[in-house]
Amino acid sequence: MKSLSLNQLYKACVLKDLPFKTTRQLEPLAEIVGQNRAQAAVRFALAMPHGGYNVYAVGRNGLGKRTMMLRYLEHHVDTDNQSHDWCYVANFEEPRVPRMLRLPAGKGTELKQDMEKLMGRLMKMIPQTFDSDSFLERAEQLKNEYAKKQEDELEKVAAQAKRKKVRLNITTPGGYRLVAMNGDEAHTAESFQALTEEQREKFESDINKLEKKLRHALRKLADWEQEYAESQQALNEETLEGISGHQIDELVEKYRDQPDVVAYFEAVRKDLSESLEIFLEDNEEQAAIAYASLDKKMPRRYLVNVLVHQKTDEVPVVVEDNPTYHNLFGYVESVTFKGTVFTDFSLIRPGSLHRANGGYLLMDAIKVLEQPFVWDGIKRALRSKSIQINSLERELTLSGTISLEPEEIPLDVKIVLFGDRETWMLLQEYDPEFAELFRVTADFENEMMRTDESQLLYAKFIASLVDEKKLLHCNNKAVARIIEHSARMAEHQDRLSLHAADIANLLRESDYWARQAGARLIQNSHVDQALESARYRSSRIRDQFYDSIRDGSTLVSTTGTCVGQVNALSVLSTGGFEFGLSNRITATCYYGDGGVMDIERDVKLGGNIHSKGVMILSSWLSAHFAVTDPMHLSASLTFEQNYGEVDGDSASLAEMCALVSALSGLPVRQDLAITGSVNQFGEVQPIGGVNEKVEGFYSTCKLTGGLTGTQGVIVPGTNVQNLMLDQDVVQAVRDGKFAVHSVTRAEEAITLLLGKPAGKADNKGRYPKQSVFGMIQQRLEKMREHERQEHARDDHKDPSIH
């Protein structure tokens, strides 16, 4: 059986397939390579005008999900959608419910500046105008007119009273008293009592009549007071209109195509006259609150709170890295003034949903689910198509503190969640609303097929990473080396890994080594140096295992032969770095009922898959050697020097060879290691980590006395396509010091390891005598014959036994 050829161990990237000298000659890709399925899903979701077509991007971290989405949105966003500015302004009728204004992009800040300009003028002009001589004269004239009318009316009543010998006394403002007079003096109780009854009655009758007249006069006074207030208000409004009317009219004309803004200006016009004292009093409180809330010193009720300001008409694309409740939905700030907590509409702050409104919001699914109340809030917003700024404190506590309830903002956003498949499946399973709101799944590939065309595409992908990260350009040999490493990462000669983060890291590190060497381009030697450096940084645990092999504390044989002992191969992972190790599997057999005892399972160190592999072995043995007669040999299997849990069935072929050796008594070659899974029919099945396993045994051979030229590894035939071995191993094969064999059936592996043909059964189920299976068959037949003789002897001694 021939060993594998060099080109089967490593598929090199041929330079003639890369028609360029450096990546500088390549046009960087605008999109992520190899994600056609995900791109089609995103294209569909973003084109759908209906609600619920939000995207969940599925794939492990580092595949470039976010980068692809941002690049796609950058190049394919529908620019017909107009973005908006969103503002909150005071609601003069209902202060707790601030009004929302929607304006075209860029107009929000303009409106804010226009209002500030208007208020700046009014703050100067109103005090000046209302303090001017002309206004004060008119106000004084108005006041005097009403005072004269009031005096005349009271004088009339006083004159009538005087004729009746009654005096009208004014006690306090608004307090009037009618007093009976005794000449020039008011009657005392005694003098009044001294009057005749007729005189007293006349006084009382006159006073009653006069009181009626007085009440009538006072009603007139009250009406005139109201008239005076209205006249004063009209004067104020007239004066204000003279100052502000033309300015507000100009703004109304400027924003005439925005009905909501025009309505707001009219409300401001009306409110100015009602809130005149704000401008006339030197209000320290306003200044202090403005200072505390980082605002300008101006009447707060006329501020425009620009919640979202879009600089251009481009559709907003927002990435939220910290999706807390407030960061997403906005919140209302408060300031403290003289020990009192104060808030108003100008302290409403936006969240990511506000900024992304009319566009796209990108978030990490796990981060969203980790934050309390956020997931429910997102679903509520998507269902209602509106953003409500609710105080989270109100949801968390029972106290009903006074707070604002801003008008809802209509929501039109596409949400893109990035997450792994497990999170996606959990949401599908446990949240019935998830499938309704996230109807599109963008499923990202881990790998792409490796062809001449895809290699060139991958080179452009490398060029785009170089361009994006501002790295040195790569020559074609460096690109070829990266493509070969990508195939190694994909564990397949005809596939390329799409794990963009790993390729980007490799390019960064290669760039570092190239700059250290003063090179102008990244060359393949720099890529090799980066790979070696990364391996060295991560290999402390591996080197500890290798030290134990070197000093003999881990028992491994790489020369000679031994019965029932096989070198199996395993893969260990330490935080992303994987390496192969040689493991000794031993089997012993003894008289029994034909069962195979798995020591690992019995001591609870064997996982379910490993136990399944051993059970398959038992059935394979029984199918070969115990079809018609019982098998009187039992066996036990174990991984020597294994003190942790073992799982997986990739050692089942090695366990089979160890069992066959123990049953036949034939020694196993120790210069060969073997890996592979086997089924009940003896077919060898593929396993994972084949490159690390081959390299692990190669290193073991070097550590235990060096390479002899006969050493090698047996791998499943279906794993040959996965081989992308280290250059040291390929060179050793080239020099004839190491070999890699492939097998498709258990019999081939047995033949290689035991040095004799496994044997093929004839029509009667007999194996050739000199074959491995023939020897086992003969051994079992001898045991069966011996058992029959024992039974016959026992029957002869005791005839009563029937």
XYZ file of N, CA and C in Angstrom, residues 502-690:
567
model
N -9.765 36.704 11.380
C -8.485 35.988 11.441
C -7.537 36.444 10.331
N -8.099 36.622 9.126
C -7.268 37.067 7.996
C -6.774 38.490 8.259
N -7.641 39.339 8.802
C -7.241 40.720 9.115
C -6.125 40.733 10.157
N -6.246 39.864 11.186
C -5.195 39.775 12.216
C -3.882 39.317 11.613
N -3.964 38.316 10.723
C -2.749 37.804 10.078
C -2.082 38.910 9.249
N -2.894 39.695 8.547
C -2.339 40.791 7.731
C -1.696 41.860 8.613
N -2.344 42.190 9.731
C -1.781 43.197 10.650
C -0.417 42.741 11.170
N -0.358 41.456 11.589
C 0.894 40.939 12.168
C 1.977 40.818 11.093
N 1.566 40.433 9.883
C 2.540 40.354 8.778
C 3.072 41.746 8.457
N 2.154 42.731 8.499
C 2.543 44.124 8.263
C 3.570 44.572 9.315
N 3.343 44.139 10.567
C 4.279 44.504 11.649
C 5.675 43.955 11.357
N 5.737 42.671 10.999
C 7.049 42.059 10.752
C 7.707 42.652 9.510
N 6.897 42.990 8.504
C 7.455 43.612 7.289
C 8.058 44.978 7.627
N 7.365 45.769 8.437
C 7.872 47.096 8.809
C 9.110 46.963 9.694
N 9.114 45.935 10.571
C 10.298 45.697 11.405
C 11.518 45.428 10.548
N 11.280 44.726 9.426
C 12.396 44.381 8.533
C 12.697 45.507 7.537
N 11.908 46.581 7.596
C 12.122 47.713 6.684
C 11.682 47.429 5.267
N 10.775 46.450 5.088
C 10.322 46.096 3.734
C 9.220 47.044 3.274
N 9.086 47.147 1.954
C 8.031 48.014 1.383
C 6.771 47.223 1.083
N 6.921 45.913 1.003
C 5.775 45.038 0.716
C 5.762 43.894 1.729
N 4.580 43.364 1.985
C 4.479 42.136 2.802
C 4.823 40.964 1.890
N 5.818 40.169 2.314
C 6.224 38.995 1.535
C 5.819 37.727 2.275
N 5.935 36.591 1.558
C 5.500 35.323 2.190
C 6.304 35.011 3.451
N 7.567 35.453 3.514
C 8.390 35.206 4.710
C 7.804 35.949 5.920
N 7.233 37.139 5.675
C 6.624 37.899 6.770
C 5.343 37.225 7.253
N 4.593 36.639 6.292
C 3.376 35.901 6.671
C 3.761 34.685 7.515
N 4.798 33.959 7.078
C 5.273 32.795 7.855
C 5.731 33.216 9.248
N 6.422 34.351 9.307
C 6.910 34.850 10.599
C 5.741 35.192 11.525
N 4.695 35.800 10.950
C 3.506 36.152 11.744
C 2.826 34.895 12.268
N 2.723 33.862 11.422
C 2.080 32.605 11.838
C 2.898 31.922 12.923
N 4.211 31.927 12.735
C 5.088 31.280 13.713
C 5.047 32.025 15.038
N 5.013 33.346 14.979
C 4.961 34.162 16.194
C 3.665 33.908 16.962
N 2.537 33.838 16.221
C 1.246 33.586 16.868
C 1.223 32.196 17.497
N 1.834 31.218 16.792
C 1.878 29.841 17.317
C 2.723 29.776 18.578
N 3.853 30.474 18.549
C 4.756 30.456 19.712
C 4.077 31.076 20.939
N 3.343 32.173 20.732
C 2.670 32.846 21.848
C 1.623 31.958 22.512
N 1.022 31.055 21.717
C -0.106 30.259 22.227
C 0.277 28.846 22.643
N 1.569 28.471 22.515
C 1.913 27.043 22.597
C 2.553 26.620 23.923
N 2.362 27.388 24.993
C 2.994 27.015 26.262
C 2.490 25.656 26.760
N 1.177 25.444 26.700
C 0.603 24.175 27.182
C 1.093 23.012 26.322
N 1.110 23.239 24.986
C 1.603 22.186 24.084
C 3.033 21.806 24.431
N 3.883 22.803 24.695
C 5.284 22.526 24.980
C 5.455 21.769 26.298
N 4.522 22.006 27.244
C 4.571 21.231 28.497
C 4.314 19.755 28.224
N 3.329 19.479 27.345
C 3.056 18.082 26.973
C 4.267 17.490 26.255
N 4.883 18.281 25.348
C 6.036 17.780 24.607
C 7.212 17.498 25.540
N 7.343 18.326 26.597
C 8.412 18.086 27.572
C 8.216 16.747 28.274
N 6.955 16.408 28.564
C 6.691 15.133 29.255
C 6.982 13.945 28.337
N 6.840 14.161 27.006
C 7.201 13.083 26.060
C 8.724 12.974 25.992
N 9.372 14.147 25.951
C 10.831 14.169 25.831
C 11.502 13.505 27.035
N 10.989 13.813 28.262
C 11.654 13.250 29.448
C 11.136 11.871 29.842
N 10.208 11.326 29.053
C 9.778 9.946 29.277
C 8.644 9.783 30.267
N 8.128 10.883 30.860
C 7.031 10.703 31.825
C 5.714 10.362 31.127
N 5.588 10.740 29.852
C 4.482 10.225 29.037
C 5.054 9.092 28.193
N 4.498 7.895 28.378
C 5.049 6.706 27.716
C 4.551 6.628 26.274
N 5.490 6.757 25.335
C 5.152 6.662 23.908
C 6.263 5.864 23.226
N 5.878 4.932 22.351
C 6.870 4.185 21.562
C 6.703 4.556 20.106
N 7.806 4.918 19.444
C 7.719 5.254 18.019
C 8.603 4.323 17.182
N 9.087 3.283 17.840
C 9.852 2.258 17.109
C 9.458 0.900 17.668
N 9.782 -0.183 16.901
C 9.528 -1.541 17.372
C 8.065 -1.942 17.208
N 7.722 -3.086 17.886
C 6.347 -3.606 17.811
C 5.909 -4.033 19.197
N 4.571 -4.154 19.391
C 4.041 -4.566 20.688
C 2.627 -5.097 20.490
N 2.297 -6.189 21.185
C 0.953 -6.782 21.062
C -0.056 -5.935 21.860
N -1.204 -5.636 21.198
C -2.313 -4.951 21.884
C -2.038 -3.505 22.244
N -1.090 -2.898 21.579
C -0.749 -1.499 21.905
C -0.658 -0.683 20.612
N -1.448 0.394 20.545
C -1.535 1.203 19.316
C -1.343 2.675 19.665
N -0.662 3.404 18.773
C -0.550 4.864 18.917
C -1.761 5.529 18.257
N -2.649 6.013 19.091
C -3.795 6.779 18.569
C -3.443 8.262 18.612
N -4.291 9.078 18.014
C -4.013 10.524 17.947
C -5.222 11.318 18.425
N -4.948 12.359 19.193
C -6.042 13.213 19.675
C -5.670 14.669 19.456
N -6.674 15.536 19.557
C -6.468 16.983 19.397
C -6.866 17.674 20.693
N -5.988 18.543 21.177
C -6.295 19.349 22.357
C -6.429 20.808 21.936
N -7.358 21.526 22.563
C -7.563 22.937 22.254
C -7.331 23.755 23.513
N -6.486 24.784 23.382
C -6.249 25.681 24.528
C -6.508 27.109 24.076
N -7.765 27.545 24.239
C -8.117 28.936 23.919
C -7.865 29.314 22.487
N -8.343 28.479 21.539
C -8.224 28.832 20.125
C -7.008 28.228 19.451
N -6.030 27.741 20.227
C -4.846 27.094 19.631
C -5.010 25.585 19.778
N -4.967 24.881 18.649
C -5.157 23.430 18.670
C -3.847 22.741 18.301
N -3.599 21.599 18.945
C -2.399 20.822 18.616
C -2.706 19.341 18.820
N -1.946 18.522 18.107
C -2.159 17.076 18.175
C -1.217 16.409 19.156
N -1.693 15.310 19.733
C -0.884 14.530 20.675
C -1.055 13.049 20.399
N 0.023 12.313 20.668
C -0.046 10.852 20.541
C -0.568 10.261 21.849
N -1.547 9.343 21.739
C -2.103 8.665 22.914
C -1.963 7.155 22.741
N -1.468 6.515 23.786
C -1.324 5.054 23.714
C -2.646 4.390 24.104
N -3.152 3.529 23.211
C -4.343 2.715 23.519
C -3.887 1.277 23.668
N -4.316 0.646 24.752
C -3.932 -0.758 24.960
C -5.179 -1.614 25.105
N -5.038 -2.875 24.663
C -6.139 -3.845 24.776
C -5.578 -5.149 25.321
N -6.326 -5.762 26.216
C -5.957 -7.108 26.699
C -7.165 -8.008 26.512
N -6.920 -9.300 26.336
C -8.061 -10.211 26.192
C -7.915 -11.387 27.161
N -9.036 -11.961 27.493
C -9.072 -13.035 28.490
C -10.334 -13.848 28.257
N -10.366 -15.017 28.888
C -11.516 -15.906 28.736
C -12.761 -15.204 29.300
N -13.841 -15.194 28.499
C -15.056 -14.517 28.977
C -16.213 -14.768 28.038
N -17.142 -13.819 28.039
C -18.373 -14.018 27.260
C -18.358 -13.251 25.937
N -17.209 -12.733 25.529
C -17.107 -12.053 24.232
C -17.364 -10.565 24.288
N -17.599 -10.006 25.464
C -17.864 -8.567 25.572
C -16.576 -7.764 25.564
N -16.713 -6.487 25.219
C -15.566 -5.582 25.259
C -15.800 -4.592 26.395
N -14.891 -4.613 27.368
C -15.044 -3.691 28.495
C -14.305 -2.386 28.163
N -15.073 -1.278 28.193
C -14.484 0.039 27.951
C -14.182 0.654 29.324
N -12.911 0.634 29.704
C -12.519 1.120 31.030
C -12.879 2.608 31.180
N -12.713 3.372 30.094
C -13.020 4.809 30.166
C -14.496 5.036 30.544
N -15.369 4.225 29.928
C -16.801 4.401 30.216
C -17.119 3.971 31.638
N -16.527 2.871 32.058
C -16.856 2.323 33.383
C -16.408 3.251 34.509
N -15.332 4.017 34.280
C -14.888 4.943 35.332
C -15.440 6.359 35.074
N -16.388 6.432 34.118
C -17.075 7.701 33.798
C -16.118 8.784 33.280
N -15.098 8.350 32.534
C -14.227 9.304 31.850
C -14.529 9.340 30.351
N -15.353 8.413 29.881
C -15.676 8.345 28.454
C -16.979 9.057 28.165
N -16.968 9.903 27.122
C -18.200 10.580 26.714
C -19.108 9.646 25.939
N -20.305 10.131 25.624
C -21.314 9.296 24.949
C -20.852 8.826 23.583
N -20.203 9.732 22.839
C -19.802 9.373 21.463
C -18.701 8.315 21.511
N -17.768 8.472 22.476
C -16.704 7.475 22.614
C -17.293 6.108 22.961
N -18.246 6.095 23.890
C -18.876 4.831 24.294
C -19.600 4.186 23.114
N -20.230 5.023 22.293
C -20.910 4.496 21.097
C -19.907 3.821 20.162
N -18.725 4.458 20.008
C -17.689 3.879 19.141
C -17.259 2.506 19.608
N -17.112 2.336 20.942
C -16.692 1.026 21.484
C -17.796 -0.016 21.282
N -19.039 0.371 21.420
C -20.150 -0.570 21.192
C -20.191 -1.025 19.735
N -19.883 -0.098 18.806
C -19.824 -0.468 17.384
C -18.728 -1.515 17.166
N -17.583 -1.315 17.879
C -16.488 -2.305 17.794
C -16.960 -3.681 18.229
N -17.697 -3.722 19.337
C -18.189 -5.002 19.862
C -19.056 -5.692 18.826
N -19.933 -4.901 18.168
C -20.818 -5.522 17.168
C -20.010 -5.984 15.954
N -18.947 -5.196 15.579
C -18.102 -5.619 14.446
C -17.395 -6.945 14.763
N -16.868 -7.052 15.993
C -16.181 -8.290 16.401
C -17.128 -9.489 16.360
N -18.344 -9.255 16.929
C -19.323 -10.355 16.976
C -19.720 -10.769 15.566
N -19.887 -9.782 14.657
C -20.291 -10.101 13.279
C -19.211 -10.896 12.549
N -17.941 -10.694 12.949
C -16.848 -11.411 12.275
C -16.546 -12.769 12.903
N -16.656 -12.864 14.232
C -16.130 -14.064 14.894
C -17.137 -14.799 15.789
N -18.380 -14.310 15.857
C -19.347 -15.008 16.722
C -20.712 -15.079 16.061
N -20.693 -15.393 14.756
C -21.974 -15.437 14.027
C -22.760 -16.687 14.414
N -22.088 -17.857 14.480
C -22.795 -19.134 14.769
C -22.457 -19.675 16.150
N -21.290 -19.346 16.653
C -20.872 -19.866 17.961
C -20.513 -18.712 18.889
N -20.653 -18.944 20.184
C -20.287 -17.863 21.117
C -18.781 -17.587 21.065
N -18.457 -16.357 21.448
C -17.044 -15.947 21.444
C -16.579 -15.956 22.893
N -15.606 -16.819 23.202
C -15.206 -17.015 24.598
C -14.054 -16.127 25.033
N -13.743 -15.109 24.204
C -12.687 -14.168 24.595
C -13.312 -12.798 24.852
N -13.071 -12.265 26.002
C -13.476 -10.873 26.291
C -12.243 -9.998 26.240
N -12.483 -8.721 26.118
C -11.341 -7.802 26.016
C -11.643 -6.535 26.812
N -10.582 -5.845 27.188
C -10.740 -4.529 27.833
C -9.868 -3.532 27.094
N -10.389 -2.313 27.015
C -9.720 -1.240 26.279
C -9.525 -0.038 27.183
N -8.397 0.661 26.985
C -8.231 1.915 27.740
C -7.258 2.851 27.041
N -7.403 4.134 27.336
C -6.417 5.150 26.957
C -5.422 5.225 28.106
N -4.189 4.874 27.850
C -3.185 4.916 28.915
C -2.837 6.367 29.272
N -2.584 6.588 30.539
C -2.177 7.909 31.057
C -3.169 9.021 30.685
N -4.430 8.639 30.663
C -5.473 9.651 30.425
C -6.188 9.926 31.740
N -6.121 11.188 32.178
C -6.703 11.529 33.493
C -7.851 12.533 33.362
N -8.282 12.737 32.156
C -9.428 13.638 31.935
C -10.448 12.938 31.064
N -11.544 13.607 30.809
C -12.603 12.991 30.008
C -12.175 12.864 28.560
N -12.573 11.780 27.938
C -12.273 11.553 26.530
C -13.601 11.363 25.799
N -13.728 12.044 24.657
C -14.959 11.890 23.889
C -14.632 11.926 22.407
N -15.598 11.523 21.611
C -15.387 11.439 20.167
C -15.086 10.002 19.783
N -15.355 9.665 18.515
C -15.133 8.273 18.068
C -13.961 8.172 17.114
N -13.080 9.211 17.102
C -11.980 9.187 16.125
C -10.894 8.187 16.518
N -10.998 7.580 17.701
C -10.007 6.559 18.097
C -10.556 5.144 17.905
N -11.772 5.013 17.351
C -12.368 3.670 17.293
C -11.614 2.744 16.340
N -10.987 3.300 15.282
C -10.181 2.455 14.389
C -8.927 1.965 15.111
N -8.291 2.862 15.904
C -7.112 2.465 16.678
C -7.495 1.411 17.712
N -8.666 1.581 18.355
C -9.122 0.601 19.357
C -9.381 -0.750 18.702
N -9.918 -0.723 17.482
C -10.159 -1.978 16.760
C -8.844 -2.705 16.487
N -7.825 -1.937 16.040
C -6.529 -2.562 15.734
C -5.892 -3.135 17.000
N -6.034 -2.413 18.134
C -5.490 -2.912 19.403
C -6.198 -4.212 19.805
N -7.520 -4.265 19.636
C -8.286 -5.471 19.974
C -7.878 -6.651 19.090
N -7.774 -6.366 17.787
C -7.419 -7.436 16.835
C -6.028 -7.978 17.166
N -5.102 -7.054 17.537
C -3.749 -7.489 17.914
C -3.791 -8.370 19.159
N -4.574 -7.930 20.150
C -4.664 -8.705 21.401
C -5.303 -10.069 21.153
N -6.318 -10.129 20.282
C -7.028 -11.389 20.015
C -6.172 -12.349 19.181
N -5.380 -11.746 18.247
C -4.598 -12.616 17.352
C -3.215 -12.935 17.916
N -2.757 -12.080 18.842
C -1.408 -12.266 19.379
C -0.343 -11.678 18.487
N -0.737 -11.000 17.399
C 0.234 -10.385 16.485
C 0.617 -8.995 16.994
N 1.903 -8.641 16.927
C 2.333 -7.328 17.438
C 1.982 -6.199 16.461
N 1.783 -5.009 17.029
C 1.441 -3.819 16.244
C 2.703 -2.975 16.052
N 2.837 -2.411 14.854
C 3.959 -1.510 14.587
C 3.794 -0.245 15.421
N 4.823 0.135 16.153
C 4.767 1.338 16.990
C 5.259 2.589 16.254
N 5.814 2.364 15.025
C 6.281 3.527 14.269
C 5.162 4.142 13.425
N 3.977 3.555 13.531
C 2.813 4.129 12.850
C 1.779 4.547 13.890
N 1.186 5.716 13.675
C 0.042 6.146 14.500
C -1.189 6.125 13.609
N -2.364 6.020 14.205
C -3.575 5.861 13.403
C -4.711 6.697 13.981
N -5.495 7.231 13.105
C -6.713 7.950 13.522
C -7.819 7.616 12.536
N -9.028 7.594 13.040
C -10.167 7.293 12.164
C -11.311 6.694 12.960
N -12.482 6.877 12.430
C -13.687 6.304 13.029
C -14.103 5.128 12.155
N -14.787 4.166 12.730
C -15.158 2.972 11.961
C -16.623 2.633 12.212
N -17.310 2.106 11.188
C -18.707 1.718 11.396
C -18.816 0.192 11.547
N -20.034 -0.306 11.664
C -20.232 -1.744 11.946
C -19.772 -2.636 10.800
N -19.658 -2.051 9.590
C -19.228 -2.848 8.437
C -17.732 -2.723 8.177
N -17.028 -2.027 9.077
C -15.585 -1.916 8.911
C -15.156 -0.817 7.971
N -16.102 0.066 7.562
C -15.726 1.195 6.703
C -15.159 2.312 7.578
N -14.061 2.909 7.082
C -13.396 3.965 7.853
C -14.062 5.309 7.529
N -14.431 6.017 8.594
C -15.160 7.280 8.445
C -14.252 8.465 8.773
N -14.554 9.659 8.215
C -13.668 10.819 8.442
C -13.735 11.337 9.878
N -12.677 12.043 10.246
C -12.575 12.638 11.591
C -12.113 14.088 11.446
N -12.114 14.829 12.558
C -11.682 16.228 12.522
C -10.251 16.381 13.011
N -9.662 17.535 12.720
C -8.324 17.863 13.214
C -7.226 17.007 12.636
N -7.390 16.557 11.374
C -6.429 15.608 10.801
C -5.031 16.223 10.684
